[in-house]
Each structure stands twice: as C-alpha cells, then as structure tokens.
Coordinates of N, CA and C in Angstrom, one line a residue:
Chain A
X1 N -14.2 -15.7 -0.8 CA -13.6 -14.5 -0.4 C -12.2 -14.3 -0.9
X2 N -11.7 -13.2 -0.7 CA -10.3 -12.8 -1.2 C -9.4 -13.0 0.0
X3 N -8.2 -13.6 -0.3 CA -7.3 -13.9 0.7 C -5.9 -13.9 0.2
X4 N -5.0 -13.4 1.1 CA -3.5 -13.4 0.8 C -2.8 -14.1 1.9
X5 N -1.9 -15.0 1.6 CA -1.2 -15.7 2.6 C 0.3 -15.6 2.3
X6 N 1.0 -15.0 3.3 CA 2.5 -14.9 3.2 C 3.1 -15.0 4.6
X7 N 4.3 -15.5 4.7 CA 4.9 -15.7 6.1 C 4.9 -14.4 6.8
X8 N 4.8 -14.5 8.1 CA 4.8 -13.3 8.9 C 6.2 -12.7 9.0
X9 N 7.1 -13.5 9.2 CA 8.5 -13.1 9.4 C 9.5 -14.1 8.9
X10 N 10.6 -13.5 8.3 CA 11.7 -14.4 7.9 C 13.0 -13.7 8.3
X11 N 14.0 -14.6 8.5 CA 15.4 -14.1 8.8 C 16.4 -14.6 7.8
X12 N 17.3 -13.8 7.4 CA 18.3 -14.2 6.4 C 19.6 -13.5 6.8
X13 N 20.7 -13.9 6.2 CA 22.0 -13.4 6.4 C 22.4 -12.5 5.3
X14 N 23.1 -11.4 5.7 CA 23.7 -10.5 4.7 C 24.5 -11.2 3.7
X15 N 24.2 -10.9 2.4 CA 24.9 -11.5 1.3 C 24.2 -12.7 0.7
X16 N 23.3 -13.2 1.4 CA 22.6 -14.5 1.0 C 21.4 -14.2 0.1
X17 N 20.6 -15.2 -0.2 CA 19.4 -15.1 -1.1 C 18.2 -15.5 -0.2
X18 N 17.1 -14.8 -0.4 CA 15.9 -15.2 0.3 C 14.7 -15.2 -0.7
X19 N 13.8 -16.1 -0.5 CA 12.6 -16.2 -1.3 C 11.4 -16.0 -0.4
X20 N 10.6 -15.0 -0.7 CA 9.3 -14.7 0.1 C 8.2 -15.2 -0.8
X21 N 7.4 -16.1 -0.3 CA 6.3 -16.7 -1.0 C 5.0 -16.0 -0.7
X22 N 4.1 -16.0 -1.6 CA 2.7 -15.5 -1.5 C 1.7 -16.3 -2.2
X23 N 0.7 -16.8 -1.6 CA -0.4 -17.4 -2.3 C -1.6 -16.5 -2.1
X24 N -2.5 -16.6 -3.1 CA -3.6 -15.6 -3.1 C -4.8 -16.2 -3.7
X25 N -6.0 -15.7 -3.3 CA -7.3 -16.0 -3.9 C -8.0 -14.7 -4.1
X26 N -8.3 -14.4 -5.3 CA -9.0 -13.1 -5.6 C -10.2 -13.3 -6.5
X27 N -11.1 -12.4 -6.5 CA -12.2 -12.4 -7.5 C -11.7 -11.7 -8.7
X28 N -11.3 -12.6 -9.7 CA -10.6 -12.0 -10.9 C -9.2 -11.7 -10.6
X29 N -8.5 -11.4 -11.7 CA -7.0 -11.2 -11.5 C -6.6 -10.2 -12.6
X30 N -5.9 -9.2 -12.1 CA -5.3 -8.2 -13.1 C -3.9 -7.9 -12.7
X31 N -3.1 -8.9 -12.3 CA -1.7 -8.8 -12.0 C -1.5 -8.7 -10.6
X32 N -0.2 -8.8 -10.2 CA 0.2 -8.9 -8.8 C 1.4 -7.9 -8.6
X33 N 1.3 -7.2 -7.5 CA 2.4 -6.2 -7.2 C 3.1 -6.7 -5.9
X34 N 4.4 -6.3 -5.8 CA 5.2 -6.4 -4.6 C 5.6 -5.0 -4.2
X35 N 5.5 -4.7 -2.9 CA 5.9 -3.5 -2.4 C 6.8 -3.7 -1.2
X36 N 7.8 -2.8 -1.0 CA 8.7 -2.8 0.1 C 8.2 -1.7 1.1
X37 N 8.2 -2.0 2.4 CA 7.8 -1.0 3.4 C 8.8 -1.1 4.6
X38 N 9.6 0.0 4.7 CA 10.5 0.1 5.9 C 9.6 0.5 7.1
X39 N 10.0 0.2 8.2 CA 9.3 0.5 9.5 C 9.0 2.0 9.6
X40 N 7.7 2.3 9.7 CA 7.3 3.7 9.9 C 7.2 4.5 8.6
X41 N 7.5 3.8 7.5 CA 7.4 4.5 6.2 C 6.3 4.0 5.3
X42 N 6.2 4.7 4.2 CA 5.1 4.2 3.2 C 5.7 3.1 2.3
X43 N 4.8 2.3 1.8 CA 5.2 1.3 0.8 C 5.8 1.9 -0.4
X44 N 6.8 1.2 -1.0 CA 7.3 1.6 -2.3 C 7.3 0.5 -3.3
X45 N 7.0 0.7 -4.5 CA 6.8 -0.3 -5.5 C 8.1 -1.0 -5.8
X46 N 8.0 -2.3 -5.9 CA 9.1 -3.2 -6.4 C 8.9 -3.8 -7.7
X47 N 7.7 -4.5 -7.9 CA 7.5 -5.2 -9.1 C 6.1 -5.4 -9.4
X48 N 5.8 -5.7 -10.7 CA 4.5 -6.1 -11.2 C 4.6 -7.3 -12.1
X49 N 3.8 -8.3 -11.9 CA 3.7 -9.4 -12.8 C 2.2 -9.6 -13.2
X50 N 2.0 -9.8 -14.5 CA 0.7 -10.1 -15.0 C 0.7 -11.4 -15.8
X51 N 1.8 -11.8 -16.3 CA 1.9 -13.1 -17.0 C 2.8 -14.0 -16.2
X52 N 2.6 -15.3 -16.4 CA 3.4 -16.3 -15.7 C 4.9 -16.2 -16.0
X53 N 5.7 -16.4 -15.1 CA 7.1 -16.4 -15.3 C 7.8 -15.5 -14.3
X54 N 9.1 -15.3 -14.6 CA 10.0 -14.6 -13.8 C 10.3 -13.2 -14.4
X55 N 10.2 -12.2 -13.6 CA 10.6 -10.8 -13.9 C 11.8 -10.4 -13.1
X56 N 12.9 -10.1 -13.7 CA 14.1 -9.7 -13.0 C 14.4 -8.3 -13.1
X57 N 14.7 -7.7 -11.9 CA 15.0 -6.3 -11.8 C 16.2 -6.1 -10.8
X58 N 17.4 -6.1 -11.3 CA 18.5 -6.0 -10.4 C 18.6 -7.1 -9.5
X59 N 18.8 -6.8 -8.2 CA 18.9 -7.9 -7.2 C 17.6 -8.5 -6.9
X60 N 16.5 -7.9 -7.3 CA 15.1 -8.4 -7.0 C 14.5 -9.1 -8.2
X61 N 13.8 -10.2 -8.0 CA 13.1 -10.9 -9.1 C 11.7 -11.3 -8.5
X62 N 10.7 -11.3 -9.4 CA 9.4 -11.7 -8.9 C 8.9 -12.8 -9.9
X63 N 8.2 -13.8 -9.4 CA 7.7 -14.9 -10.1 C 6.2 -15.0 -9.9
X64 N 5.5 -15.4 -11.0 CA 4.0 -15.6 -10.9 C 3.6 -16.9 -11.6
X65 N 2.7 -17.6 -10.9 CA 2.0 -18.7 -11.5 C 0.5 -18.4 -11.3
X66 N -0.2 -18.0 -12.3 CA -1.6 -17.7 -12.2 C -2.4 -19.0 -11.9
X67 N -2.1 -20.1 -12.5 CA -2.9 -21.3 -12.3 C -2.8 -21.8 -10.8
X68 N -1.7 -21.5 -10.2 CA -1.5 -21.9 -8.8 C -1.8 -20.8 -7.8
X69 N -2.1 -19.6 -8.3 CA -2.4 -18.5 -7.3 C -1.2 -18.3 -6.4
X70 N 0.0 -18.2 -7.1 CA 1.3 -18.2 -6.3 C 2.2 -17.2 -6.9
X71 N 2.9 -16.5 -6.0 CA 4.0 -15.6 -6.5 C 5.1 -15.7 -5.5
X72 N 6.3 -15.4 -5.9 CA 7.4 -15.2 -4.9 C 8.2 -14.0 -5.3
X73 N 8.9 -13.4 -4.3 CA 9.8 -12.4 -4.5 C 11.2 -12.9 -4.1
X74 N 12.2 -12.8 -4.9 CA 13.5 -13.3 -4.7 C 14.5 -12.2 -4.5
X75 N 15.1 -12.1 -3.4 CA 16.1 -11.1 -3.1 C 17.5 -11.7 -3.1
X76 N 18.4 -11.2 -3.9 CA 19.8 -11.7 -3.9 C 20.7 -10.7 -3.3
X77 N 21.9 -11.3 -2.9 CA 23.0 -10.4 -2.4 C 22.4 -9.5 -1.3
X78 N 21.8 -10.0 -0.3 CA 21.1 -9.3 0.7 C 22.0 -8.2 1.4
X79 N 21.4 -7.1 1.6 CA 22.1 -6.0 2.3 C 21.3 -5.6 3.5
X80 N 21.9 -5.0 4.5 CA 21.2 -4.7 5.7 C 20.0 -3.8 5.4
X81 N 20.1 -2.9 4.4 CA 19.0 -2.0 4.1 C 17.8 -2.7 3.5
X82 N 17.9 -4.0 3.2 CA 16.8 -4.8 2.8 C 15.9 -5.2 3.9
X83 N 16.3 -5.0 5.1 CA 15.4 -5.3 6.3 C 14.2 -4.4 6.2
X84 N 13.1 -5.0 6.0 CA 11.8 -4.3 5.8 C 10.7 -5.3 5.7
X85 N 9.5 -4.8 5.6 CA 8.3 -5.7 5.3 C 8.1 -5.7 3.8
X86 N 7.7 -6.9 3.3 CA 7.5 -7.0 1.8 C 6.0 -7.5 1.7
X87 N 5.3 -6.6 1.0 CA 3.8 -6.8 0.8 C 3.5 -7.3 -0.6
X88 N 2.7 -8.4 -0.6 CA 2.2 -9.0 -1.8 C 0.8 -8.4 -2.0
X89 N 0.5 -8.0 -3.2 CA -0.8 -7.3 -3.4 C -1.3 -7.7 -4.8
X90 N -2.1 -8.7 -5.0 CA -2.8 -9.0 -6.3 C -3.9 -8.0 -6.5
X91 N -4.2 -7.8 -7.8 CA -5.3 -6.8 -8.2 C -6.5 -7.6 -8.6
X92 N -7.6 -7.3 -8.1 CA -8.8 -8.1 -8.5 C -9.5 -7.6 -9.7
X93 N -10.7 -8.1 -10.0 CA -11.4 -7.8 -11.3 C -11.9 -6.3 -11.3
X94 N -12.0 -5.7 -10.1 CA -12.4 -4.3 -10.0 C -11.2 -3.3 -10.0
X95 N -10.0 -3.9 -10.3 CA -8.7 -3.1 -10.3 C -8.4 -2.6 -8.9
X96 N -8.8 -3.3 -7.9 CA -8.4 -2.9 -6.5 C -7.3 -3.9 -6.0
X97 N -6.3 -3.3 -5.3 CA -5.3 -4.1 -4.7 C -5.8 -4.8 -3.5
X98 N -5.5 -6.1 -3.4 CA -5.9 -6.8 -2.2 C -4.5 -7.0 -1.4
X99 N -4.4 -6.3 -0.3 CA -3.1 -6.3 0.3 C -2.9 -7.4 1.3
X100 N -1.7 -8.1 1.3 CA -1.4 -8.9 2.4 C -0.8 -8.1 3.6
X101 N -0.7 -8.7 4.7 CA -0.1 -8.1 5.9 C 1.4 -7.9 5.8
X102 N 2.0 -8.6 4.9 CA 3.4 -8.4 4.7 C 4.3 -9.4 5.4
X103 N 5.5 -9.6 4.9 CA 6.5 -10.5 5.5 C 7.6 -9.6 6.0
X104 N 7.8 -9.6 7.3 CA 8.9 -8.9 7.9 C 10.2 -9.6 7.7
X105 N 11.1 -9.0 6.9 CA 12.4 -9.7 6.7 C 13.5 -9.0 7.6
X106 N 14.1 -9.9 8.3 CA 15.2 -9.4 9.2 C 16.5 -9.9 8.6
X107 N 17.5 -9.0 8.4 CA 18.8 -9.4 7.9 C 19.8 -9.3 9.0
X108 N 20.5 -10.4 9.1 CA 21.6 -10.4 10.2 C 22.9 -10.4 9.5
X109 N 23.9 -9.7 10.2 CA 25.3 -9.6 9.6 C 25.9 -11.0 9.5
Chain B
X1 N 10.9 17.5 -7.9 CA 10.5 16.1 -8.2 C 9.0 16.0 -8.0
X2 N 8.4 15.2 -8.9 CA 7.0 14.9 -8.7 C 6.8 14.0 -7.5
X3 N 5.8 14.3 -6.8 CA 5.6 13.5 -5.5 C 4.2 13.6 -5.0
X4 N 4.0 12.8 -3.9 CA 2.8 12.8 -3.1 C 3.2 13.4 -1.7
X5 N 2.5 14.4 -1.3 CA 2.8 15.1 0.0 C 1.7 14.9 1.0
X6 N 2.0 14.6 2.2 CA 1.0 14.5 3.2 C 1.4 15.4 4.4
X7 N 0.4 16.1 4.9 CA 0.5 17.0 6.0 C -0.6 16.8 7.0
X8 N -0.3 16.8 8.3 CA 1.0 16.8 8.9 C 1.6 15.4 8.9
X9 N 2.8 15.2 9.2 CA 3.4 13.9 9.3 C 2.9 13.2 10.6
X10 N 2.8 14.0 11.6 CA 2.3 13.4 12.9 C 1.2 14.3 13.4
X11 N 0.1 13.7 13.8 CA -1.1 14.4 14.3 C -1.6 13.8 15.6
X12 N -1.7 14.7 16.6 CA -2.3 14.2 17.8 C -3.7 14.9 18.0
X13 N -4.7 14.1 18.3 CA -6.0 14.7 18.5 C -6.6 14.0 19.7
X14 N -7.6 14.7 20.2 CA -8.3 14.2 21.4 C -9.5 13.3 21.0
X15 N -9.8 12.4 21.8 CA -11.0 11.6 21.6 C -12.2 12.4 21.3
X16 N -12.8 12.2 20.1 CA -14.0 12.9 19.7 C -13.8 14.2 19.1
X17 N -12.6 14.7 19.0 CA -12.3 16.0 18.3 C -12.0 15.8 16.9
X18 N -12.8 16.4 16.0 CA -12.6 16.2 14.5 C -11.2 16.6 14.1
X19 N -10.7 15.8 13.1 CA -9.4 16.1 12.6 C -9.4 15.9 11.1
X20 N -8.6 16.7 10.4 CA -8.5 16.6 8.9 C -7.1 16.3 8.5
X21 N -6.9 15.3 7.7 CA -5.6 15.0 7.1 C -5.6 15.4 5.7
X22 N -4.4 15.9 5.2 CA -4.4 16.4 3.8 C -3.3 15.7 3.0
X23 N -3.6 15.7 1.7 CA -2.7 15.0 0.7 C -2.7 15.9 -0.5
X24 N -1.5 16.1 -1.1 CA -1.5 16.7 -2.4 C -0.5 16.0 -3.3
X25 N -0.6 16.1 -4.6 CA 0.2 15.4 -5.5 C 0.6 16.3 -6.7
X26 N 1.8 16.1 -7.2 CA 2.3 16.9 -8.3 C 2.4 15.9 -9.5
X27 N 1.9 14.7 -9.4 CA 2.1 13.7 -10.5 C 1.0 13.8 -11.5
X28 N -0.1 14.6 -11.2 CA -1.2 14.7 -12.1 C -1.9 13.4 -12.4
X29 N -2.0 12.5 -11.4 CA -2.6 11.2 -11.5 C -4.1 11.4 -11.3
X30 N -4.9 10.6 -12.1 CA -6.3 10.6 -12.0 C -6.9 10.0 -10.7
X31 N -6.2 9.0 -10.2 CA -6.7 8.2 -9.1 C -6.0 8.5 -7.8
X32 N -6.7 8.7 -6.8 CA -6.2 8.9 -5.4 C -6.8 8.0 -4.4
X33 N -6.1 7.6 -3.5 CA -6.5 6.6 -2.5 C -6.2 7.1 -1.1
X34 N -7.1 6.7 -0.1 CA -6.7 6.8 1.3 C -6.8 5.4 1.9
X35 N -5.7 5.1 2.6 CA -5.5 3.9 3.3 C -5.3 4.1 4.8
X36 N -5.8 3.2 5.6 CA -5.5 3.2 7.0 C -4.6 1.9 7.3
X37 N -3.5 2.1 8.0 CA -2.6 1.0 8.2 C -2.2 1.0 9.7
X38 N -2.6 -0.1 10.4 CA -2.2 -0.3 11.8 C -0.9 -1.2 11.8
X39 N -0.2 -1.2 12.9 CA 1.1 -1.9 13.0 C 1.0 -3.4 12.6
X40 N 1.9 -3.8 11.7 CA 2.0 -5.2 11.3 C 0.7 -5.7 10.6
X41 N -0.1 -4.7 10.1 CA -1.3 -5.1 9.3 C -1.2 -4.7 7.9
X42 N -2.1 -5.2 7.1 CA -2.2 -4.8 5.7 C -2.8 -3.4 5.6
X43 N -2.4 -2.6 4.6 CA -3.1 -1.3 4.4 C -4.6 -1.6 4.1
X44 N -5.5 -0.9 4.7 CA -6.9 -1.0 4.5 C -7.4 0.2 3.7
X45 N -8.0 -0.1 2.5 CA -8.5 0.9 1.7 C -9.8 1.5 2.3
X46 N -9.7 2.9 2.4 CA -10.9 3.6 3.0 C -11.8 4.2 1.8
X47 N -11.1 4.9 0.9 CA -11.7 5.6 -0.2 C -10.8 5.6 -1.4
X48 N -11.4 5.7 -2.6 CA -10.6 6.1 -3.7 C -11.4 6.9 -4.7
X49 N -10.7 7.7 -5.4 CA -11.3 8.6 -6.4 C -10.7 8.3 -7.8
X50 N -11.6 8.3 -8.7 CA -11.2 8.3 -10.1 C -11.6 9.7 -10.6
X51 N -10.7 10.6 -10.7 CA -11.0 12.0 -10.9 C -11.8 12.5 -9.7
X52 N -13.0 13.0 -10.0 CA -13.9 13.4 -8.9 C -14.9 12.3 -8.5
X53 N -14.8 11.2 -9.2 CA -15.8 10.1 -9.0 C -15.3 9.4 -7.7
X54 N -16.2 9.5 -6.7 CA -15.8 9.0 -5.3 C -16.3 7.6 -5.1
X55 N -15.5 6.8 -4.5 CA -15.8 5.4 -4.2 C -15.5 5.1 -2.7
X56 N -16.6 4.8 -2.0 CA -16.5 4.5 -0.6 C -16.4 3.0 -0.4
X57 N -15.4 2.5 0.2 CA -15.4 1.0 0.4 C -16.5 0.7 1.4
X58 N -17.0 -0.5 1.2 CA -18.3 -1.0 1.9 C -18.1 -1.0 3.4
X59 N -16.9 -1.3 3.9 CA -16.7 -1.4 5.3 C -16.0 -0.2 5.9
X60 N -16.0 0.9 5.2 CA -15.4 2.1 5.8 C -16.4 2.8 6.7
X61 N -16.0 3.0 8.0 CA -17.0 3.5 9.0 C -17.5 4.9 8.5
X62 N -18.7 5.2 8.9 CA -19.3 6.5 8.6 C -18.5 7.7 9.3
X63 N -17.8 7.4 10.2 CA -17.0 8.4 11.0 C -15.9 9.0 10.0
X64 N -15.6 8.3 8.9 CA -14.6 8.8 8.0 C -15.3 9.4 6.7
X65 N -14.8 10.5 6.3 CA -15.3 11.1 5.1 C -14.1 11.7 4.3
X66 N -14.3 11.9 3.1 CA -13.2 12.4 2.2 C -13.7 13.5 1.2
X67 N -12.8 14.3 0.8 CA -13.1 15.3 -0.2 C -12.0 15.4 -1.2
X68 N -12.3 15.6 -2.4 CA -11.2 15.9 -3.4 C -11.7 17.1 -4.2
X69 N -11.3 18.3 -3.8 CA -11.8 19.5 -4.5 C -11.2 19.7 -5.9
X70 N -10.0 19.1 -6.1 CA -9.4 19.2 -7.5 C -8.4 18.1 -7.7
X71 N -7.8 18.0 -8.8 CA -6.9 16.9 -9.1 C -5.8 16.7 -8.1
X72 N -5.3 17.8 -7.6 CA -4.1 17.8 -6.8 C -4.3 17.5 -5.4
X73 N -5.5 17.8 -4.8 CA -5.7 17.7 -3.4 C -6.7 16.7 -3.0
X74 N -6.5 16.1 -1.8 CA -7.5 15.2 -1.3 C -7.4 15.3 0.2
X75 N -8.6 15.2 0.9 CA -8.6 15.4 2.4 C -9.3 14.2 3.0
X76 N -8.9 13.8 4.2 CA -9.6 12.8 4.9 C -10.0 13.4 6.2
X77 N -11.3 13.4 6.5 CA -11.9 13.9 7.7 C -12.4 12.8 8.6
X78 N -11.9 12.9 9.8 CA -12.4 11.9 10.9 C -13.3 12.7 11.8
X79 N -14.5 12.4 11.8 CA -15.5 13.3 12.5 C -15.4 13.2 14.0
X80 N -15.3 12.0 14.5 CA -15.2 11.8 16.0 C -14.2 10.7 16.2
X81 N -12.9 11.0 16.3 CA -11.9 10.0 16.4 C -12.0 9.2 17.7
X82 N -11.9 7.9 17.6 CA -11.9 7.0 18.7 C -10.5 6.5 18.9
X83 N -10.2 5.8 20.0 CA -8.9 5.3 20.2 C -8.5 4.2 19.2
X84 N -9.5 3.6 18.6 CA -9.3 2.6 17.6 C -8.9 3.2 16.2
X85 N -9.0 4.5 16.1 CA -8.6 5.1 14.8 C -7.2 5.6 14.8
X86 N -6.5 5.3 15.9 CA -5.0 5.6 15.9 C -4.3 4.7 14.9
X87 N -3.6 5.3 14.0 CA -3.0 4.5 12.9 C -2.2 5.4 12.0
X88 N -1.6 4.8 11.0 CA -0.9 5.5 10.0 C -1.9 5.6 8.8
X89 N -2.1 6.9 8.3 CA -3.0 7.1 7.2 C -2.1 7.5 6.0
X90 N -2.3 6.6 5.0 CA -1.5 6.7 3.8 C -2.4 7.2 2.6
X91 N -1.8 8.2 1.9 CA -2.4 8.7 0.7 C -1.6 8.1 -0.5
X92 N -2.2 7.7 -1.6 CA -1.5 7.2 -2.7 C -2.2 7.7 -4.0
X93 N -1.5 7.7 -5.1 CA -2.0 8.1 -6.3 C -1.6 7.1 -7.4
X94 N -2.3 7.0 -8.5 CA -1.9 6.2 -9.6 C -2.6 6.7 -10.9
X95 N -2.0 6.3 -12.0 CA -2.7 6.4 -13.3 C -3.8 5.3 -13.3
X96 N -4.8 5.4 -14.1 CA -5.8 4.3 -14.3 C -5.1 3.2 -15.0
X97 N -5.7 2.0 -14.8 CA -5.2 0.8 -15.5 C -4.5 -0.2 -14.6
X98 N -4.5 -1.4 -15.0 CA -4.1 -2.6 -14.2 C -2.7 -2.5 -13.8
X99 N -1.8 -2.1 -14.7 CA -0.4 -2.2 -14.5 C 0.2 -1.0 -13.8
X100 N -0.7 0.0 -13.4 CA -0.2 1.2 -12.8 C 0.1 1.1 -11.4
X101 N 1.3 1.3 -11.0 CA 1.7 1.2 -9.6 C 1.1 2.4 -8.8
X102 N 1.0 2.2 -7.5 CA 0.5 3.3 -6.7 C 1.8 4.0 -6.0
X103 N 1.7 5.3 -6.0 CA 2.8 6.1 -5.4 C 2.2 6.6 -4.1
X104 N 3.0 6.3 -3.0 CA 2.5 6.7 -1.7 C 3.2 8.0 -1.2
X105 N 2.4 8.7 -0.4 CA 3.0 9.8 0.4 C 3.6 9.2 1.6
X106 N 4.3 10.0 2.4 CA 5.0 9.5 3.6 C 4.1 9.1 4.7
X107 N 2.8 9.4 4.6 CA 1.9 9.0 5.7 C 1.7 10.0 6.8
X108 N 0.6 10.0 7.5 CA 0.4 10.8 8.7 C 0.1 9.8 9.8
X109 N 0.9 9.9 10.9 CA 0.7 9.0 12.0 C -0.2 9.8 13.0
X110 N -1.4 9.2 13.2 CA -2.5 9.8 14.0 C -2.5 9.1 15.4
X111 N -2.4 10.0 16.4 CA -2.5 9.5 17.8 C -3.7 10.1 18.4
X112 N -4.5 9.3 19.1 CA -5.8 9.8 19.7 C -5.6 9.6 21.2
X113 N -5.7 10.8 21.9 CA -5.5 10.7 23.4 C -6.9 10.8 24.1

C-alpha cells in the first residue's frame, strides 16, 4: 500500500531552525512535493524534489533520498508566520499526489 | 492575476439537500482536481480531469459527482449531503507532468445541518 509518515506536531522557537521529516512508500515515484497550509486556508506550494539531494529556496530547503524513501523540509530563521501545517506529498507512478496528514508547526516567541 | 476561484467560500446546507460547489481558473491549466479535507487530515482526492477526460477515484462515494463543462470551470455536486460530508472542499489546477505543482483555490467550507 501507499503510506506517508510525518510527525503530527512540532514546536520551535522564533529565529531557530526546524527539520520536518517525512518517510513514504508509494507505487512508483515521480518526485515529492512539500506544501504549506495555514489554518483554514488552502495549501501553497513550497518545493519539489525528484533527484536525491538538497534543494534550497531562501529560508526553506528540502532534501530527498529516494533509496531510503525519505525527505525533510528544513526551515531556517523561523518567523511567527511560519506557524502552519507542512504537508509531504510524493507523486506515484500514476502522477497522483499521495498526501500526508501534515505536521503542525507551532512557533513560540 | 491568474488564479483559482471558488464560490462560495462558506456553504451551509441541510441534511439531504443537494448542493453544488463551483471552481473557476484563469491559469488555463489542463488538469483540475477536487479534494475533500477534514480537520487535521490529508486532502482526499475525489475527482480529477485531464481536459474533459474524467477520472473518478475508486473510493469516492456515489453521492459525489462532478462536471467540467469547459477548461475554466468545474463543479462538485453533492446529491444528498450527510453530516459526514461536512469538510473543506478544495479545487486545484495544474499543468500535466510530474514536476507541475498544484495551484489551489481558497476552498469552500461546507457545513451540513
């Protein structure tokens, strides 16, 4: 079956760094997406990885290891506005996103 | 600005009373999606279209139907809403292809009384 595993909730301090991990099992693989979703709002795209390694985009970076079925999202210089859920979504062989339930990130001053 | 628009943002319907949610896009994307998302859960794909080619997910209840009359518009019909259908309904669009991100509308929050 297809499965996504990410922590339900994490807490971090403003200005710090946090790493949100995601492990996945899918039928085939066509890359992995990370989305940010603020409470009551729609998801917005953060990153896409299809090859192994780290992709950096400003304060956010995303890492992929296809052999391990593992990805992480790294958020630096945390700001209060980063309080949101972060959804890991690998794409299977049918080009369908398999969504995780998300990690709720709470930022404290 | 190019975007995905959903109307209404909040919809209240009575148990068993049919309701239609609408989505429009100005991105001219081939692919459109309808998702259902309940609190603290993953978005659940209900339907998707590649142009007018309709794809019904295997576990989408028969109570849900969809129409895409043209590239820009897509509708979600709930024939007989139950209390369990209360959720956020998200419309998204994308270009075809693996690396294409999905662009989401703001969602319609459905309440069933």
